[in-house]
Each structure stands twice: as structure tokens, then as C-alpha cells.
CSV table of C-alpha atoms and ligand atoms in Angstrom, one decimal:
chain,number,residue,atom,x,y,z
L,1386,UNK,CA,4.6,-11.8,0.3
L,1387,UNK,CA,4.3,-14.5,-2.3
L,1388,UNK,CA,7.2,-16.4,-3.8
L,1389,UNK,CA,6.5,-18.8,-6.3
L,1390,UNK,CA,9.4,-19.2,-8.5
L,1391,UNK,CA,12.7,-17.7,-6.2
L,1392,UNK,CA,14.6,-16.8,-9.4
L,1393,UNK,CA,12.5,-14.9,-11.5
L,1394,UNK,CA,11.3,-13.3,-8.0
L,1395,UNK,CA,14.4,-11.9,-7.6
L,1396,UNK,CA,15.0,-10.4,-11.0
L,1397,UNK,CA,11.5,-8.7,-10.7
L,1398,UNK,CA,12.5,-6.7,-7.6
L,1399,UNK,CA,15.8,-5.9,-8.5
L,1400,UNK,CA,14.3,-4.5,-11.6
L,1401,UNK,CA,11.8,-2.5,-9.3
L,1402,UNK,CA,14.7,-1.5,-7.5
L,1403,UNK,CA,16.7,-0.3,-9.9
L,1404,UNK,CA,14.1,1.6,-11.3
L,1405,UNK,CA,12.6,3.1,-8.1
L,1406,UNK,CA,16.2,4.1,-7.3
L,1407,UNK,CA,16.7,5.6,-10.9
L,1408,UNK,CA,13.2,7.1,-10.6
L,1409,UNK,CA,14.8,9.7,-7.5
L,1410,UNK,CA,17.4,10.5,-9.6
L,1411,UNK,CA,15.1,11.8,-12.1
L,1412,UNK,CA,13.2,13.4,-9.7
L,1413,UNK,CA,16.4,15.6,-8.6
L,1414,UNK,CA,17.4,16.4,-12.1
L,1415,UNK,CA,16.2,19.6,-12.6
L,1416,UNK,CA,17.4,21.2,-9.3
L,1417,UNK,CA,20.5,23.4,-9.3
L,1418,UNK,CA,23.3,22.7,-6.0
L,1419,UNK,CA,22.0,25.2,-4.2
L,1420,UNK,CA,18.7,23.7,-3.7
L,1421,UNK,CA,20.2,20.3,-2.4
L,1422,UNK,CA,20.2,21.9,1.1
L,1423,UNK,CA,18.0,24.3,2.8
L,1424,UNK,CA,15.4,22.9,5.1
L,1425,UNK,CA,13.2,25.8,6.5
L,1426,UNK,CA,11.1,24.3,8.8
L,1427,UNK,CA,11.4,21.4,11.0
L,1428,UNK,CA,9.4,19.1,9.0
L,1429,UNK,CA,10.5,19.1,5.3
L,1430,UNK,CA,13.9,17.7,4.7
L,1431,UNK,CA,16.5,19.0,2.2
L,1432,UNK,CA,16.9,16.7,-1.0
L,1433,UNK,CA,20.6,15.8,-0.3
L,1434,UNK,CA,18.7,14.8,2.7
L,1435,UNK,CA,16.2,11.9,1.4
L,1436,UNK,CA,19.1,10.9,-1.4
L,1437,UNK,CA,21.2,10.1,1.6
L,1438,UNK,CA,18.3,8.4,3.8
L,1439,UNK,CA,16.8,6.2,1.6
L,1440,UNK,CA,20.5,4.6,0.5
L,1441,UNK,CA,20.7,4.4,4.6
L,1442,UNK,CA,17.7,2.1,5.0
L,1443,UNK,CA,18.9,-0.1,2.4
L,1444,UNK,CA,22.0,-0.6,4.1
L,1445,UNK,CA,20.9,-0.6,7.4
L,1446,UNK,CA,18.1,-2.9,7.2
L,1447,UNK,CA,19.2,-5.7,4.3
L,1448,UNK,CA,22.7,-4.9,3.5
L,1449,UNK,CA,24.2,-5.0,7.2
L,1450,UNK,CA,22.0,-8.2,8.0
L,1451,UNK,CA,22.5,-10.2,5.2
L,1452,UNK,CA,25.7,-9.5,3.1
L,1453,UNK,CA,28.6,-10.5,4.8
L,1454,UNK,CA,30.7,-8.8,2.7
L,1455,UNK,CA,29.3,-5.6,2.6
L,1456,UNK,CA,31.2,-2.7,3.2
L,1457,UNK,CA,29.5,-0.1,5.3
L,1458,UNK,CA,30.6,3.2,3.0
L,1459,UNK,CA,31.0,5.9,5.8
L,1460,UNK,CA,30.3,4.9,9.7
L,1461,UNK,CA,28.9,8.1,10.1
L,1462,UNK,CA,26.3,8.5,7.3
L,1463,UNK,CA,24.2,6.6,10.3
L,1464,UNK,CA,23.8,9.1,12.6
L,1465,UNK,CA,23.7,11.5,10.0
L,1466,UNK,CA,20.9,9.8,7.8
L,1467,UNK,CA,19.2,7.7,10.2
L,1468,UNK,CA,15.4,9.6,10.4
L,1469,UNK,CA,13.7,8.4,13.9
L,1470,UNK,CA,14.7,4.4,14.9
L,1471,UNK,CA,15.9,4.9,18.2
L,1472,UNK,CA,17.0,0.8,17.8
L,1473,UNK,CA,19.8,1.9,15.1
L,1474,UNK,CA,21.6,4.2,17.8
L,1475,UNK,CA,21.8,8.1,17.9
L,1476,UNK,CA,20.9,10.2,15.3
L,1477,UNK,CA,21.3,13.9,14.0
L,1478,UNK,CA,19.1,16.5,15.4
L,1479,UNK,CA,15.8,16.4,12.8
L,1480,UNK,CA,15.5,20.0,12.7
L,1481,UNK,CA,19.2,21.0,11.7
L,1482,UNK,CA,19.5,18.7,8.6
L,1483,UNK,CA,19.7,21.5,6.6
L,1484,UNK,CA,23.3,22.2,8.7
L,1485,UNK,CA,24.6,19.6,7.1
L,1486,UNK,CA,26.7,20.7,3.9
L,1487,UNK,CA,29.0,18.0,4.2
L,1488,UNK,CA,28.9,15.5,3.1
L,1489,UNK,CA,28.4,17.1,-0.4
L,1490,UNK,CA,25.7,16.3,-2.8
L,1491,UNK,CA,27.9,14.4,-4.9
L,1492,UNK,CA,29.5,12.1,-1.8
L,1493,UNK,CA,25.8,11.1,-1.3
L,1494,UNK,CA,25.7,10.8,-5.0
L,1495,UNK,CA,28.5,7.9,-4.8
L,1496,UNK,CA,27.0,6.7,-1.5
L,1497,UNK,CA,23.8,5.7,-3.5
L,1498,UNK,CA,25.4,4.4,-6.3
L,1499,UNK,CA,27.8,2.5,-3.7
L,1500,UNK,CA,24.5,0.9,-1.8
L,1501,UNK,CA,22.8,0.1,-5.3
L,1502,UNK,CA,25.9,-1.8,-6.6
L,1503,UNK,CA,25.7,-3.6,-3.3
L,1504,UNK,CA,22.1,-4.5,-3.3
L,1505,UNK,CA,22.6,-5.6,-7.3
L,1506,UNK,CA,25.0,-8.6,-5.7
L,1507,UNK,CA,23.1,-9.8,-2.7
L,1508,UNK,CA,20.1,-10.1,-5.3
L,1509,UNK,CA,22.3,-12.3,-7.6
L,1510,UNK,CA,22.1,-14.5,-4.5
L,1511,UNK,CA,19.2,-16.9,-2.9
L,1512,UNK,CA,17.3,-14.3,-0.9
L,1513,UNK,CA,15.0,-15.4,2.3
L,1514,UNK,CA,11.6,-14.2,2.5
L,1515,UNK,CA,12.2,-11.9,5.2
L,1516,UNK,CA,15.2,-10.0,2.9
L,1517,UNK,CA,12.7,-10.2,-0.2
L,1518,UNK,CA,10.0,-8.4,2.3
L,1519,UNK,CA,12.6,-6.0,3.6
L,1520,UNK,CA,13.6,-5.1,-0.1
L,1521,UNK,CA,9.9,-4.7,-1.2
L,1522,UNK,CA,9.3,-2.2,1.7
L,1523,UNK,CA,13.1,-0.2,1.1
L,1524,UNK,CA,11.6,0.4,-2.3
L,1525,UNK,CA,8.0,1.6,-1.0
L,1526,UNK,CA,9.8,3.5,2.0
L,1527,UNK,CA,11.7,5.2,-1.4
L,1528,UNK,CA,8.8,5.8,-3.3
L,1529,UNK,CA,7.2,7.8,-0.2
L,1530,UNK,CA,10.3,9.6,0.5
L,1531,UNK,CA,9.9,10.5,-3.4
L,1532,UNK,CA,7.1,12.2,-2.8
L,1533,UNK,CA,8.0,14.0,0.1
L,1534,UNK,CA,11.4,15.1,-1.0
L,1535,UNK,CA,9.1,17.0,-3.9
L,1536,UNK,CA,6.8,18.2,-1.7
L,1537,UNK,CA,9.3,19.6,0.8
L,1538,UNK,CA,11.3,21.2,-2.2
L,1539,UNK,CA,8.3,22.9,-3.3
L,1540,UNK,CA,7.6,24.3,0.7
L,1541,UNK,CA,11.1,25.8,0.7
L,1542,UNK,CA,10.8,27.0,-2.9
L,1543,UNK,CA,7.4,29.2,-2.0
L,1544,UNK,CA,9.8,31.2,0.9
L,1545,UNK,CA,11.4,32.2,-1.8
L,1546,UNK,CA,10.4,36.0,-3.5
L,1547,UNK,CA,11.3,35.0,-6.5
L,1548,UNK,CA,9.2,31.8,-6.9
L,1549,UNK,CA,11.3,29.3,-8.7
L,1550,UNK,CA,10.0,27.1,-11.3
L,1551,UNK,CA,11.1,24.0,-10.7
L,1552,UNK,CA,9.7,22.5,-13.6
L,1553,UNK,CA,7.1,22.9,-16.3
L,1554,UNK,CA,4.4,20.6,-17.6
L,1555,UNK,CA,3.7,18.6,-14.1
L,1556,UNK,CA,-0.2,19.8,-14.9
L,1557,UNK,CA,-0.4,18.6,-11.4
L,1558,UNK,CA,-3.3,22.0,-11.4
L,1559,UNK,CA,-5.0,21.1,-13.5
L,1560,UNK,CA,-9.0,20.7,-13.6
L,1561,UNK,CA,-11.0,17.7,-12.3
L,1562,UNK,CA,-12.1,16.0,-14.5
L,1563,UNK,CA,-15.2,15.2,-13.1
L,1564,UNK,CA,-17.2,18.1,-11.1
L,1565,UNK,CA,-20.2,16.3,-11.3
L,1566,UNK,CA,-21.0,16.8,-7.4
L,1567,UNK,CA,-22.4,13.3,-7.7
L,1568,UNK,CA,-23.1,10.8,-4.2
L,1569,UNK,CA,-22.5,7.5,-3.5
L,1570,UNK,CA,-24.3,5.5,-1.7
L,1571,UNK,CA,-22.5,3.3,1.1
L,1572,UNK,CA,-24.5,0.1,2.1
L,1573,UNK,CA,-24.9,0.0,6.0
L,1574,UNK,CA,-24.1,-3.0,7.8
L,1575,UNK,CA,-20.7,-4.9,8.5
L,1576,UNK,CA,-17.9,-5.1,5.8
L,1577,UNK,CA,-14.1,-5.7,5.7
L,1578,UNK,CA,-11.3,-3.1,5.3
L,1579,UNK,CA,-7.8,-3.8,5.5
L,1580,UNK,CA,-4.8,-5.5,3.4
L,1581,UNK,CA,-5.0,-8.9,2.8
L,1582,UNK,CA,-1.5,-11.0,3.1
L,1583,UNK,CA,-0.8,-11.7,-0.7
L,1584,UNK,CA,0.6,-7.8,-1.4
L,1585,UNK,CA,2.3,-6.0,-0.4
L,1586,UNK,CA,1.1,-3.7,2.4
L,1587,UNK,CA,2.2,-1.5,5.4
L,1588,UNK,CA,1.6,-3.0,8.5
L,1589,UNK,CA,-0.8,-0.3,9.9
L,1590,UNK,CA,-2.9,-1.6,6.9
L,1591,UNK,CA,-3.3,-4.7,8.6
L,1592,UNK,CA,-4.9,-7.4,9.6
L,1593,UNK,CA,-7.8,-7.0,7.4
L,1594,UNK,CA,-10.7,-6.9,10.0
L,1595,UNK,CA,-14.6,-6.3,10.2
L,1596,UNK,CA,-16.3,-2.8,10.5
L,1597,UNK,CA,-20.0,-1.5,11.3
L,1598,UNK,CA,-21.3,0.9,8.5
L,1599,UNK,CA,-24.2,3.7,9.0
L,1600,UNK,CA,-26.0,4.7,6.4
L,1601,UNK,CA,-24.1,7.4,4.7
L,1602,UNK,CA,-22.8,9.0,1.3
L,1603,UNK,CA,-19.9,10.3,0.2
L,1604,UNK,CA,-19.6,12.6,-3.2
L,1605,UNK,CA,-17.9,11.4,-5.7
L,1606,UNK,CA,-15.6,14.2,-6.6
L,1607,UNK,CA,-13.2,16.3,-4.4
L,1608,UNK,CA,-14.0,20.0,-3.5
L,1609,UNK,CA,-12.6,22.4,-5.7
L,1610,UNK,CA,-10.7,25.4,-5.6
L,1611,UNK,CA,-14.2,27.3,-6.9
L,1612,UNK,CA,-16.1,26.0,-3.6
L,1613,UNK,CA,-13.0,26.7,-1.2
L,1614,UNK,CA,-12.8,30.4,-2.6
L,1615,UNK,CA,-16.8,30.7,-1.7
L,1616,UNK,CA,-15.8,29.7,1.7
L,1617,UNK,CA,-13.0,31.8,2.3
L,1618,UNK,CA,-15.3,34.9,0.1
L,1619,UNK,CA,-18.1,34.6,2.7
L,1620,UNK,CA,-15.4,35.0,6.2
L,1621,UNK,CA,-15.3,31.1,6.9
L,1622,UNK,CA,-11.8,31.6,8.6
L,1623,UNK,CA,-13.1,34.3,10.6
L,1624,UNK,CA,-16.3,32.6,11.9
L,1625,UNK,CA,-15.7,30.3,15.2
L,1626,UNK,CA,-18.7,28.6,14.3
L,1627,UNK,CA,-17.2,25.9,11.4
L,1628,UNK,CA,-14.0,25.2,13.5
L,1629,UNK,CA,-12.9,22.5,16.2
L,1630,UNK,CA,-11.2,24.7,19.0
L,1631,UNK,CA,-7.7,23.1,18.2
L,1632,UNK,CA,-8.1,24.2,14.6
L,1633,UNK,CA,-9.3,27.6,16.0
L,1634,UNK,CA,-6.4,28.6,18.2
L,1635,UNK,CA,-4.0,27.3,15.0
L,1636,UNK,CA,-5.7,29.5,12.4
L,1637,UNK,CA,-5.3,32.4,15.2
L,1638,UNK,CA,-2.3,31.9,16.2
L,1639,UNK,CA,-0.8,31.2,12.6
L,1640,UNK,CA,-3.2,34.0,10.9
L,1641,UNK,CA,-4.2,31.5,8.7
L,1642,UNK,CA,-6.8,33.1,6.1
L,1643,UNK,CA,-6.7,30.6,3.1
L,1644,UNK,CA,-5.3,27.0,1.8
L,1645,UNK,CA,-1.3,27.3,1.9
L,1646,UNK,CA,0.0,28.8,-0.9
L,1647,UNK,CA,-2.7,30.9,-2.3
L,1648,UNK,CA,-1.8,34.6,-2.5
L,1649,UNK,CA,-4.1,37.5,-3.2
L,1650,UNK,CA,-3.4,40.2,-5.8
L,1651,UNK,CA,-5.7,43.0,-5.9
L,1652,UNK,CA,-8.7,41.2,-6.6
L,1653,UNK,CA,-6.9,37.7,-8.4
L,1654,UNK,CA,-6.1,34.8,-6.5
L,1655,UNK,CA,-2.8,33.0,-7.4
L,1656,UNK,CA,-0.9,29.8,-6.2
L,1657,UNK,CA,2.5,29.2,-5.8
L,1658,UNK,CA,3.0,25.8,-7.5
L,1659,UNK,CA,6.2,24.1,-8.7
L,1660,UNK,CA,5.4,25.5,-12.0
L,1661,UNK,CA,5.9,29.0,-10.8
L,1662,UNK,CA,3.4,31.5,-9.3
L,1663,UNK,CA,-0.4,30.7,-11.1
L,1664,UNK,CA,-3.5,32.4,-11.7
L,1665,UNK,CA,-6.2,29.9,-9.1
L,1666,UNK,CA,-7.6,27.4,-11.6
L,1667,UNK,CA,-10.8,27.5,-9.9
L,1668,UNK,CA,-12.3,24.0,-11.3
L,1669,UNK,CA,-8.6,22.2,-9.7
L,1670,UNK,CA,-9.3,20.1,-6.4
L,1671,UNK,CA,-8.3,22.2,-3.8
L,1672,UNK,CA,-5.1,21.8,-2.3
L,1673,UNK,CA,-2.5,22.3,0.2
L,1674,UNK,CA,-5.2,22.1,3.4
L,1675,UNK,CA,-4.9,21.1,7.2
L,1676,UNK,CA,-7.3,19.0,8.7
L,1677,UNK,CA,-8.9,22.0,10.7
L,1678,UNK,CA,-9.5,23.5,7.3
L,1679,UNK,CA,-10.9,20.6,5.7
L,1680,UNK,CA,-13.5,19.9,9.0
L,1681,UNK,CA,-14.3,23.4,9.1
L,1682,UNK,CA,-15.3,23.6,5.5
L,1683,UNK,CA,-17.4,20.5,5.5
L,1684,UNK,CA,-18.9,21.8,8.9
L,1685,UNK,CA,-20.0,25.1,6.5
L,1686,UNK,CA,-21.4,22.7,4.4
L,1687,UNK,CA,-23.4,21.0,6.3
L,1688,UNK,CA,-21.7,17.6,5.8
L,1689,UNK,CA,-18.7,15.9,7.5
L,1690,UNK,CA,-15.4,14.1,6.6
L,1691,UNK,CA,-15.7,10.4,5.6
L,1692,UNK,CA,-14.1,7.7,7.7
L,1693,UNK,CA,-11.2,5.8,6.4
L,1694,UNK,CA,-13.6,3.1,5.9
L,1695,UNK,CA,-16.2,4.8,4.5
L,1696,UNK,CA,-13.6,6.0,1.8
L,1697,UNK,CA,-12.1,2.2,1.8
L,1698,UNK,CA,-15.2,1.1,1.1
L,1699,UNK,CA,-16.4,3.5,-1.6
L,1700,UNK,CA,-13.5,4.3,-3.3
L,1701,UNK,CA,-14.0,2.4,-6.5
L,1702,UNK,CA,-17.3,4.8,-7.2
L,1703,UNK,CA,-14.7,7.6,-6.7
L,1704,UNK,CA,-12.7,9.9,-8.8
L,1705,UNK,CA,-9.5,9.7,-6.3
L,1706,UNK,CA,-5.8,9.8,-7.2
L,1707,UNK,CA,-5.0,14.2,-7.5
L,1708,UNK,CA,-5.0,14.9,-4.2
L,1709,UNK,CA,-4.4,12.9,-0.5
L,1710,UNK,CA,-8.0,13.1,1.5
L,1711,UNK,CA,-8.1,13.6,4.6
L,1712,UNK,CA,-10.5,11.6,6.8
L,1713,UNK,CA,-12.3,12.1,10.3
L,1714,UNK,CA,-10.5,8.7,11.4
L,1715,UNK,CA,-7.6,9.1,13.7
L,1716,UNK,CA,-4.0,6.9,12.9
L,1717,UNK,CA,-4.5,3.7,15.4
L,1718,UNK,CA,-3.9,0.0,15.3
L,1719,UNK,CA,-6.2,-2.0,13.7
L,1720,UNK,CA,-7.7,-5.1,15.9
L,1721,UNK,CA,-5.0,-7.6,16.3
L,1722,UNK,CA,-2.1,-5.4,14.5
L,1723,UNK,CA,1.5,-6.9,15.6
L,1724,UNK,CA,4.5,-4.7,15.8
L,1725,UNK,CA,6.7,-6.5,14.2
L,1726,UNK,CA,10.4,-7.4,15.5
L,1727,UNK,CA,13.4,-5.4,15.9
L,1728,UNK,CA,13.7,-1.8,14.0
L,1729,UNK,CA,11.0,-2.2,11.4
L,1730,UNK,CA,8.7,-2.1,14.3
L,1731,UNK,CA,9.3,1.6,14.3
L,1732,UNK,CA,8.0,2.6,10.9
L,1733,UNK,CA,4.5,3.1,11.7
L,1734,UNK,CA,3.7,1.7,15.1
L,1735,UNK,CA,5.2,4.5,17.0
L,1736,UNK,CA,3.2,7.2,15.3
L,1737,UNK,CA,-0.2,5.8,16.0
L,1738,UNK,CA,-1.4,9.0,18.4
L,1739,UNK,CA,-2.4,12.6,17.3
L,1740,UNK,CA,-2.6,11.9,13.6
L,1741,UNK,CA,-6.0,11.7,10.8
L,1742,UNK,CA,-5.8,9.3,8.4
L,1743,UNK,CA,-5.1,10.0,4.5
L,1744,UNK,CA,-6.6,7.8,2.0
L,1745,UNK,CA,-6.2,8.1,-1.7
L,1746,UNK,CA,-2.6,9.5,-3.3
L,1747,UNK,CA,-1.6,12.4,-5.0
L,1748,UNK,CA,-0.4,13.7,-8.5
L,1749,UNK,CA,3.0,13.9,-6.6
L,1750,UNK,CA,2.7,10.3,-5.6
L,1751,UNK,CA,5.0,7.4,-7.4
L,1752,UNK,CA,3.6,5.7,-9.9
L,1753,UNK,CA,1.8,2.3,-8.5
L,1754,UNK,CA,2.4,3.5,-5.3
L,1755,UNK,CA,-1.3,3.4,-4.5
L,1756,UNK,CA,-4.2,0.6,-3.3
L,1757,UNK,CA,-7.6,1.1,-1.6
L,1758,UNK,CA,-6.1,0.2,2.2
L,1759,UNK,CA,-3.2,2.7,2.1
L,1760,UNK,CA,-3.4,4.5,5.1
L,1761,UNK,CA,-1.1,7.6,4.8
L,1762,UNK,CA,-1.5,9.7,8.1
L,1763,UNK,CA,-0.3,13.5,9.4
L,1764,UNK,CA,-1.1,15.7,12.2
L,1765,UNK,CA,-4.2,18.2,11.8
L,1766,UNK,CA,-2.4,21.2,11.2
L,1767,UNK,CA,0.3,20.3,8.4
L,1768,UNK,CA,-0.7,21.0,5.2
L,1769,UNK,CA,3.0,21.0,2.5
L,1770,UNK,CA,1.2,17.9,1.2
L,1771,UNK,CA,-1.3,17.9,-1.7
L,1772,UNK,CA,-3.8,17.4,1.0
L,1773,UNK,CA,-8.0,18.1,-0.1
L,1774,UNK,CA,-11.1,17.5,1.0
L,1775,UNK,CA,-14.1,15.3,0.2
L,1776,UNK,CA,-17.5,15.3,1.8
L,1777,UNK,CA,-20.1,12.7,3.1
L,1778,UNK,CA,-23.2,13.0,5.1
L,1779,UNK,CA,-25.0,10.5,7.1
L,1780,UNK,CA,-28.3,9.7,5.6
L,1781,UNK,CA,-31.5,8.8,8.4
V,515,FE2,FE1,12.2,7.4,5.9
């Protein structure tokens, strides 16, 4: 990260903290006590849930380290908060953090506020460049958690028969703009990909390295919900033919017949969204599929998945920034990557097996939380995230 003047440094990321921090506030605003705490499944969290982690990684990675005076506010918020870094001790089972009614929402309330007020004083001090970098990335690990703790809420809202509307206006459905069906081009040969060092990135964006290119193309717009229904219409999730055999045995044993959250009535298709239950805007990107549903419906096509470089590459030719895209490239270390010391080595290192690449963001993604290298990554079969597809071909 680059620090050219210290002082007004400081003052810029404190205002980006304070804002990020206010910014998941807002977020929880509409939702009623009740739906601080359910967690349905064992991979969305409850939103008392994030509150409470985010403030933990704050304290546990800057505050702890680097103000002596801190406070801790409640010894056991750690194993209660901490998500997976087996460095910072023992932990709370991941899949009964919905068990957890105490602390109540508004403890973890003044926990936050208690963390913020801390952070406010250390950054009225000189800061090193390592607690500057381990501030920028508390506020980007907030700003994913922001999304997730939306689109977990909206997972354990659709269990629920009477749909809740967790608030109107998001338009997060509606059309493309752009349904051109328009290709790119991709120029063959060797190109970089990756972060550079000036900005911020995650380290599983880096180093920025060189990468052989066939000739392909990639379309400029993401499949829609019109195409999906086609494929759906003419028994694509009953024909072997379009699906890898892990994808298979999922859609079999989940009976998985369409993207998550559609619903048939009579002869309508709805969507459970977190405006309520929808009619299927058919010229929306589609949404809400696994990677097995994304390969098998390019596989109908007769095209494939892009790369992550590919994408990387193309992307400013692209409408991109509705929906996460799944790529055919699998989550791995780039040549050279470092994990770094101690317990930040854990954020992305660890995961770097059984999970496809994501490049893009989403409508449910924070606000400049976005850049061409991002490498967001998930296993094949989840699908709670705004994930859609994109196609590419190679061309002879
Ligand atoms: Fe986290």
C-alpha cells in the first residue's frame, strides 16, 4: 500500500472505516429481532452473526497488536465470533451459530460501537504500514461479509412460507441492459493478470504474473433468465449429456430442476427475491446457479465457461457488475504467491482446493468493492450467491 503523506493517510481510512462500519448498520436496518438469528444451513450465518465477526477481526488483528491500552470488551466474543483461524485458538462450532441467542443483538450492538471507538483512537495515532494494511483489509473483509450477511438473510428468508420482503426498490431484478449477445475477441498469445502492489488487493490476487492465451471469445453479456428457462423447457436437468458426473450425482441427489429460488405456478415461473416472491423477469441475468448448472448449460450451448484470465483479460469489453461469474478456473496460488505471516495467512491460502473462481461482483456487492483481478471463489455446488453465467468458445 502507498503512503505518501502519513497524516492525511490516516484520516482517509478512518473515514472509510467509519463509513464501511456505518454502511452494515444500514444494511441491518430494516430487519426485525427475530431475523438477527436463524441460520438454516451450515453455510450462511445469522446477521447478529457477521455484526459480531467483523468487530472481532478488528480487534483481534489491529486492536490487540497495536493498542496497548485497548480493552478486550468480552474474552469470550473470540471463540464465539472467531470464523476459521485455527492461529487465534478454539472457536464455536460453524454450524450452530444460529444457537447462539446470547449474547443479544444489542450487546453485539455496543460491542461494535465499543471496537469502532477504539479503532477511532489508535487512528488519531502514527500508524505503521503493516496496521494501515491490516485496517484496509478489516474494512474489505467488512465489505464481503456485507454482502454475505444479505445474501444469507435472503437464503433463510426463502424457507420461509410466507416470503418476507425484506425490502423494496433494491431492482437488483431487474433487466440487462444490454442483451446484445455480442463476442469479444481475446488476442492469443502471453499477457499479464494479477494485482499490481500499488492497491489494494487480496493476496490470492497476487503476484501479477504471465499467462498463455488461445484464441477464444467471450460474449459480452451474461445469460439471461429467457435462455436459462429454454434450457430448463427443453429437459436440460434431466439429460446426463450437458453435466460433469459430480454435478450429476448433486442435481440427483438434491432433485435439483432449476436455478435456486425459482418456483413454478401453474404455468408462471416466479422467484423468491428480497423484494418478495416475483413473476421471472425473463430479460434479468440469471441468477442464483451452481457451477454444475452453469457448465452444463454452456455444454448445451455448445460453448464453455471462460477462464479467470480470459474474463481478466476481457472484462473492459464486458457488461459485468449484476451478477458474480463463475469461471472454469479452479481457486490456486498464483506463481510465486507468499502466505503471508501469522493469522492473516489463513484468509485465503487455506481454501485454495475444491473451489471455481468468481470474477466480476454482484448488485449485492459494496460499493467500490470491485477491480478486474478480484478473485472471489466457492465450491461447485453452492449457489445462495448472485452467481450467473457467461459463455466463451475457442475459435480455430
Ligand atoms: Fe470473515
Amino acid at each position: 500500500m502507498q503512503v505518501l503523506n502519513q497524516k492525511t493517510s490516516h484520516k482517509a481510512l478512518l473515514d472509510r472505516f467509519q463509513k464501511i462500519r456505518q454502511d452494515t448498520v444500514n444494511l441491518c436496518e430494516p430487519l426485525e429481532i427475530e431475523d438477527y438469528v436463524p441460520q438454516p444451513a451450515s453455510f450462511v450465518s445469522p446477521p447478529k452473526w457477521h455484526l459480531a465477526h467483523t468487530s472481532w477481526f478488528f480487534e483481534a488483528f489491529i486492536l490487540k497488536a497495536n493498542s496497548p491500552n485497548y480493552k478486550v470488551f468480552d474474552p469470550v466474543f473470540g471463540f464465539l465470533f472467531n470464523s476459521y483461524y485455527q492461529s487465534l485458538g478454539a472457536r464455536a462450532i460453524r454450524d450452530q451459530r444460529g444457537i447462539i441467542t446470547r449474547p443479544t443483538v444489542a450487546h453485539v450492538y455496543e460491542y461494535r460501537r465499543h471496537v469502532d471507538a477504539a479503532v477511532e483512537t489508535l487512528c488519531a495515532q502514527s500508524l505503521s504500514q503493516e496496521t494501515q494494511f491490516l485496517l484496509e483489509l478489516g474494512i474489505n473483509h467488512e465489505q464481503q461479509h456485507q454482502e454475505l450477511l444479505i445474501t444469507d438473510l435472503k437464503y433463510t428468508f426463502s424457507l420461509n412460507p410466507i416470503f418476507p420482503v425484506y425490502k423494496t426498490g433494491l431492482g437488483w431484478e431487474r433487466p440487462l441492459d444490454n442483451t446484445d449477445n455480442e463476442w469479444v475477441r481475446i488476442q492469443a498469445g502471453t499477457h499479464y493478470v494479477g494485482a499490481q502492489t500499488n492497491i489494494f488487493s487480496f493476496d490470492n490476487e497476487r503476484p501479477q504474473h504471465e499467462v498463455l492465451i488461445n484464441p477464444c471469445e467471450i460474449r459480452t453479456s451474461l445469460v439471461t433468465n429467457r435462455e436459462y428457462l429454454e434450457f430448463v423447457l427443453v429437459d436440460g436437468y434431466q439429460n446426463f449429456r450437458y453435466w460433469l458426473d459430480d454435478g450429476w450425482a448433486w442435481l440427483q441427489d438434491n432433485e435439483v430442476h432449476c436455478p435456486a429460488y425459482w418456483l413454478k405456478q401453474g404455468d408462471s415461473w416466479w422467484v423468491y427475491t428480497l423484494e418478495g416472491l416475483q413473476k421471472l423477469i425473463l430479460d434479468a441475468p440469471v441468477s442464483h446457479v451452481s457451477y454444475y448448472e452453469a457448465a452444463a448449460f454452456a455444454q448445451w450451448k455448445g460453448c464453455r465457461l471462460p477462464s479467470e484470465f480470459e474474463w481478466e483479460l476481457a472484462c473492459c469489453d464486458l457488461f459485468w457488475g449484476r451478477r458474480w461469474e463463475w469461471t472454469s478456473s479452479s481457486h490456486q496460488a498464483y506463481p510465486n504467491y507468499q502466505v503471508s505471516e501469522g493469522a492473516v495467512g489463513e484468509y485465503n491460502g487455506k481454501f485454495m482446493v475444491n473451489q471455481m473462481v468468481l470474477k466480476g461482483s454482484s448488485d449485492a456487492t459494496a460499493v467500490g468493492h470491485s477491480r478486474p483481478t478480484y478473485r472471489n471463489f466457492f465450491h461447485p455446488h453452492l449457489r445462495w450467491q448472485l452467481t450467473s453465467i457467461r459463455l466463451a468458445n475457442d475459435i480455430s
